[in-house]
Each structure stands twice: as structure tokens, then as C-alpha cells.
Amino acid sequence: MTFEEYLISKKIDGAAFQTAEPALWQEWSNLFNQLSPASFTAQKLYLINPIRRKYQLKVEVTETPKPLVAAKPVMKPKPKMN
């Protein structure tokens, strides 16, 4: 997994992060290449969320139309005759 793939998995826009804070991006990239993704996440756990909020990855949401389901007929019980 590359650092860019990691940022996408964490919903961080890597390009915006790199242009806005190149020193921090380079530091994190070098550290990520030395560690496993789980270790990197453990070390930067409380720093990832503010970065994610600043550089949110734009995800296009495509709504799939739900097929129309025909209403089921209502079956009323017959009245009981004694």
C-alpha cells in the first residue's frame, strides 16, 4: 500500500494536503514508508482526524433508483356467521 492509497482509505485528499502542507506531507510519507499502515495509524491516530476534516476527499455519491414494488393486495377476513 502506498501513502496515496492510505490517504484515500482514510478519506483524505492527498493532492490538497500535499499542496497546502508540503513539509508535513513529506514527513508523513517518509514515516509511512518505514512503518506498516497499522503502526502509522497508531502513531498518528489523533493527528489524522484534523487533517481529514481539513482535506476531505470528494466522493461522488450516485443514487441508484430503487425499483418500484407493486403494493400487495389487502385480504380482509370474511365475517364469521354463527
Short mmCIF file of N, CA and C in Angstrom, two decimals:
data_model
loop_
_atom_site.label_atom_id
_atom_site.label_comp_id
_atom_site.label_asym_id
_atom_site.label_seq_id
_atom_site.Cartn_x
_atom_site.Cartn_y
_atom_site.Cartn_z
N MET A 1 0.85 -1.17 0.00
CA MET A 1 0.00 0.00 0.00
C MET A 1 0.90 1.24 0.00
N THR A 2 0.59 2.17 -0.87
CA THR A 2 1.36 3.41 -0.93
C THR A 2 0.71 4.44 0.00
N PHE A 3 1.43 5.53 0.20
CA PHE A 3 0.92 6.58 1.07
C PHE A 3 -0.34 7.21 0.47
N GLU A 4 -0.37 7.37 -0.86
CA GLU A 4 -1.55 7.93 -1.52
C GLU A 4 -2.77 7.02 -1.33
N GLU A 5 -2.57 5.71 -1.46
CA GLU A 5 -3.67 4.77 -1.24
C GLU A 5 -4.15 4.82 0.20
N TYR A 6 -3.21 4.98 1.12
CA TYR A 6 -3.56 5.09 2.53
C TYR A 6 -4.42 6.32 2.78
N LEU A 7 -4.02 7.45 2.18
CA LEU A 7 -4.80 8.68 2.36
C LEU A 7 -6.21 8.52 1.79
N ILE A 8 -6.34 7.86 0.66
CA ILE A 8 -7.66 7.62 0.08
C ILE A 8 -8.48 6.74 1.01
N SER A 9 -7.85 5.72 1.60
CA SER A 9 -8.59 4.84 2.51
C SER A 9 -9.05 5.59 3.76
N LYS A 10 -8.31 6.64 4.13
CA LYS A 10 -8.69 7.46 5.29
C LYS A 10 -9.54 8.66 4.88
N LYS A 11 -9.94 8.72 3.60
CA LYS A 11 -10.80 9.78 3.05
C LYS A 11 -10.15 11.15 3.16
N ILE A 12 -8.85 11.19 2.83
CA ILE A 12 -8.09 12.44 2.84
C ILE A 12 -7.67 12.73 1.40
N ASP A 13 -7.87 13.96 0.95
CA ASP A 13 -7.46 14.38 -0.38
C ASP A 13 -5.95 14.61 -0.36
N GLY A 14 -5.20 13.67 -0.91
CA GLY A 14 -3.74 13.72 -0.87
C GLY A 14 -3.15 14.91 -1.61
N ALA A 15 -3.74 15.27 -2.76
CA ALA A 15 -3.22 16.38 -3.55
C ALA A 15 -3.38 17.71 -2.80
N ALA A 16 -4.54 17.92 -2.21
CA ALA A 16 -4.78 19.15 -1.46
C ALA A 16 -3.90 19.21 -0.22
N PHE A 17 -3.73 18.08 0.44
CA PHE A 17 -2.88 18.00 1.62
C PHE A 17 -1.43 18.30 1.25
N GLN A 18 -0.97 17.76 0.13
CA GLN A 18 0.42 17.96 -0.29
C GLN A 18 0.69 19.40 -0.69
N THR A 19 -0.25 20.04 -1.37
CA THR A 19 -0.02 21.42 -1.79
C THR A 19 -0.13 22.40 -0.62
N ALA A 20 -1.01 22.13 0.33
CA ALA A 20 -1.20 23.05 1.45
C ALA A 20 -0.13 22.91 2.52
N GLU A 21 0.27 21.68 2.80
CA GLU A 21 1.26 21.43 3.85
C GLU A 21 2.33 20.45 3.35
N PRO A 22 3.23 20.92 2.47
CA PRO A 22 4.20 20.00 1.87
C PRO A 22 5.18 19.40 2.88
N ALA A 23 5.57 20.14 3.89
CA ALA A 23 6.54 19.62 4.87
C ALA A 23 5.92 18.49 5.68
N LEU A 24 4.70 18.68 6.14
CA LEU A 24 4.02 17.64 6.92
C LEU A 24 3.73 16.43 6.05
N TRP A 25 3.31 16.67 4.80
CA TRP A 25 3.03 15.56 3.89
C TRP A 25 4.30 14.74 3.65
N GLN A 26 5.42 15.40 3.44
CA GLN A 26 6.69 14.70 3.20
C GLN A 26 7.12 13.91 4.43
N GLU A 27 6.97 14.51 5.59
CA GLU A 27 7.33 13.83 6.85
C GLU A 27 6.48 12.58 7.04
N TRP A 28 5.18 12.71 6.84
CA TRP A 28 4.28 11.57 6.99
C TRP A 28 4.55 10.50 5.93
N SER A 29 4.85 10.93 4.71
CA SER A 29 5.13 9.97 3.64
C SER A 29 6.38 9.16 3.95
N ASN A 30 7.43 9.82 4.41
CA ASN A 30 8.66 9.12 4.76
C ASN A 30 8.42 8.15 5.92
N LEU A 31 7.69 8.58 6.92
CA LEU A 31 7.40 7.73 8.06
C LEU A 31 6.52 6.54 7.65
N PHE A 32 5.55 6.79 6.77
CA PHE A 32 4.67 5.71 6.32
C PHE A 32 5.45 4.63 5.57
N ASN A 33 6.46 5.05 4.79
CA ASN A 33 7.26 4.09 4.05
C ASN A 33 8.12 3.22 4.97
N GLN A 34 8.37 3.67 6.18
CA GLN A 34 9.18 2.91 7.12
C GLN A 34 8.34 1.99 8.01
N LEU A 35 7.05 2.31 8.17
CA LEU A 35 6.18 1.56 9.08
C LEU A 35 5.09 0.83 8.31
N SER A 36 4.43 -0.06 9.01
CA SER A 36 3.23 -0.68 8.43
C SER A 36 2.07 0.31 8.57
N PRO A 37 1.03 0.16 7.75
CA PRO A 37 -0.12 1.08 7.87
C PRO A 37 -0.74 1.09 9.26
N ALA A 38 -0.80 -0.07 9.91
CA ALA A 38 -1.39 -0.13 11.25
C ALA A 38 -0.54 0.64 12.27
N SER A 39 0.78 0.51 12.17
CA SER A 39 1.67 1.22 13.09
C SER A 39 1.60 2.72 12.85
N PHE A 40 1.54 3.10 11.57
CA PHE A 40 1.44 4.52 11.24
C PHE A 40 0.15 5.11 11.80
N THR A 41 -0.95 4.37 11.65
CA THR A 41 -2.25 4.83 12.17
C THR A 41 -2.20 4.96 13.68
N ALA A 42 -1.56 4.00 14.34
CA ALA A 42 -1.46 4.05 15.81
C ALA A 42 -0.66 5.27 16.26
N GLN A 43 0.40 5.60 15.53
CA GLN A 43 1.23 6.74 15.92
C GLN A 43 0.55 8.07 15.65
N LYS A 44 -0.19 8.16 14.55
CA LYS A 44 -0.78 9.43 14.13
C LYS A 44 -2.29 9.47 14.33
N LEU A 45 -2.80 8.64 15.23
CA LEU A 45 -4.24 8.48 15.41
C LEU A 45 -4.95 9.80 15.65
N TYR A 46 -4.45 10.60 16.56
CA TYR A 46 -5.13 11.85 16.91
C TYR A 46 -4.78 13.00 15.97
N LEU A 47 -3.84 12.79 15.06
CA LEU A 47 -3.49 13.82 14.08
C LEU A 47 -4.20 13.60 12.75
N ILE A 48 -4.67 12.39 12.50
CA ILE A 48 -5.31 12.08 11.22
C ILE A 48 -6.66 12.76 11.10
N ASN A 49 -7.47 12.78 12.15
CA ASN A 49 -8.81 13.35 12.06
C ASN A 49 -8.82 14.84 11.72
N PRO A 50 -7.98 15.68 12.34
CA PRO A 50 -7.99 17.09 11.91
C PRO A 50 -7.57 17.27 10.45
N ILE A 51 -6.62 16.45 10.00
CA ILE A 51 -6.19 16.53 8.60
C ILE A 51 -7.33 16.06 7.69
N ARG A 52 -8.03 15.02 8.10
CA ARG A 52 -9.16 14.53 7.31
C ARG A 52 -10.25 15.59 7.19
N ARG A 53 -10.49 16.33 8.26
CA ARG A 53 -11.52 17.37 8.22
C ARG A 53 -11.09 18.55 7.34
N LYS A 54 -9.78 18.86 7.34
CA LYS A 54 -9.29 19.96 6.52
C LYS A 54 -9.27 19.62 5.04
N TYR A 55 -8.90 18.39 4.71
CA TYR A 55 -8.70 17.98 3.31
C TYR A 55 -9.58 16.78 2.99
N GLN A 56 -10.88 17.00 3.04
CA GLN A 56 -11.82 15.91 2.79
C GLN A 56 -11.77 15.48 1.33
N LEU A 57 -11.78 14.18 1.14
CA LEU A 57 -11.79 13.61 -0.20
C LEU A 57 -13.21 13.71 -0.74
N LYS A 58 -13.33 14.30 -1.92
CA LYS A 58 -14.65 14.45 -2.53
C LYS A 58 -15.05 13.13 -3.16
N VAL A 59 -16.12 12.56 -2.66
CA VAL A 59 -16.62 11.29 -3.18
C VAL A 59 -17.97 11.55 -3.82
N GLU A 60 -18.08 11.14 -5.07
CA GLU A 60 -19.35 11.33 -5.76
C GLU A 60 -20.32 10.24 -5.32
N VAL A 61 -21.46 10.68 -4.85
CA VAL A 61 -22.48 9.74 -4.40
C VAL A 61 -23.47 9.57 -5.54
N THR A 62 -23.58 8.35 -6.01
CA THR A 62 -24.54 8.08 -7.07
C THR A 62 -25.69 7.29 -6.47
N GLU A 63 -26.85 7.86 -6.59
CA GLU A 63 -28.03 7.21 -6.04
C GLU A 63 -28.62 6.30 -7.11
N THR A 64 -28.77 5.06 -6.77
CA THR A 64 -29.40 4.13 -7.70
C THR A 64 -30.89 4.13 -7.41
N PRO A 65 -31.69 4.36 -8.43
CA PRO A 65 -33.14 4.39 -8.19
C PRO A 65 -33.62 2.99 -7.81
N LYS A 66 -34.42 2.96 -6.78
CA LYS A 66 -34.96 1.68 -6.32
C LYS A 66 -36.13 1.30 -7.23
N PRO A 67 -36.20 0.04 -7.59
CA PRO A 67 -37.32 -0.37 -8.44
C PRO A 67 -38.64 -0.26 -7.67
N LEU A 68 -39.65 0.17 -8.39
CA LEU A 68 -40.95 0.31 -7.76
C LEU A 68 -41.55 -1.07 -7.51
N VAL A 69 -42.01 -1.25 -6.33
CA VAL A 69 -42.61 -2.53 -5.95
C VAL A 69 -44.12 -2.32 -5.87
N ALA A 70 -44.84 -3.18 -6.56
CA ALA A 70 -46.30 -3.07 -6.55
C ALA A 70 -46.82 -3.39 -5.15
N ALA A 71 -47.83 -2.65 -4.75
CA ALA A 71 -48.41 -2.87 -3.43
C ALA A 71 -49.13 -4.21 -3.40
N LYS A 72 -48.97 -4.91 -2.31
CA LYS A 72 -49.64 -6.20 -2.17
C LYS A 72 -51.11 -5.97 -1.85
N PRO A 73 -51.98 -6.80 -2.41
CA PRO A 73 -53.41 -6.62 -2.11
C PRO A 73 -53.71 -6.96 -0.66
N VAL A 74 -54.65 -6.24 -0.10
CA VAL A 74 -55.04 -6.46 1.29
C VAL A 74 -56.19 -7.45 1.30
N MET A 75 -56.02 -8.53 1.99
CA MET A 75 -57.05 -9.56 2.08
C MET A 75 -57.77 -9.40 3.42
N LYS A 76 -59.03 -9.00 3.35
CA LYS A 76 -59.81 -8.84 4.58
C LYS A 76 -60.48 -10.17 4.89
N PRO A 77 -60.48 -10.55 6.16
CA PRO A 77 -61.14 -11.82 6.51
C PRO A 77 -62.65 -11.71 6.36
N LYS A 78 -63.24 -12.83 5.99
CA LYS A 78 -64.70 -12.86 5.85
C LYS A 78 -65.33 -12.82 7.23
N PRO A 79 -66.46 -12.16 7.36
CA PRO A 79 -67.12 -12.14 8.67
C PRO A 79 -67.62 -13.54 9.04
N LYS A 80 -67.51 -13.87 10.30
CA LYS A 80 -67.95 -15.18 10.78
C LYS A 80 -69.45 -15.16 10.99
N MET A 81 -70.09 -16.21 10.54
CA MET A 81 -71.53 -16.34 10.74
C MET A 81 -71.78 -17.54 11.63
N ASN A 82 -72.50 -17.32 12.69
CA ASN A 82 -72.79 -18.41 13.63
C ASN A 82 -74.06 -19.09 13.32
#
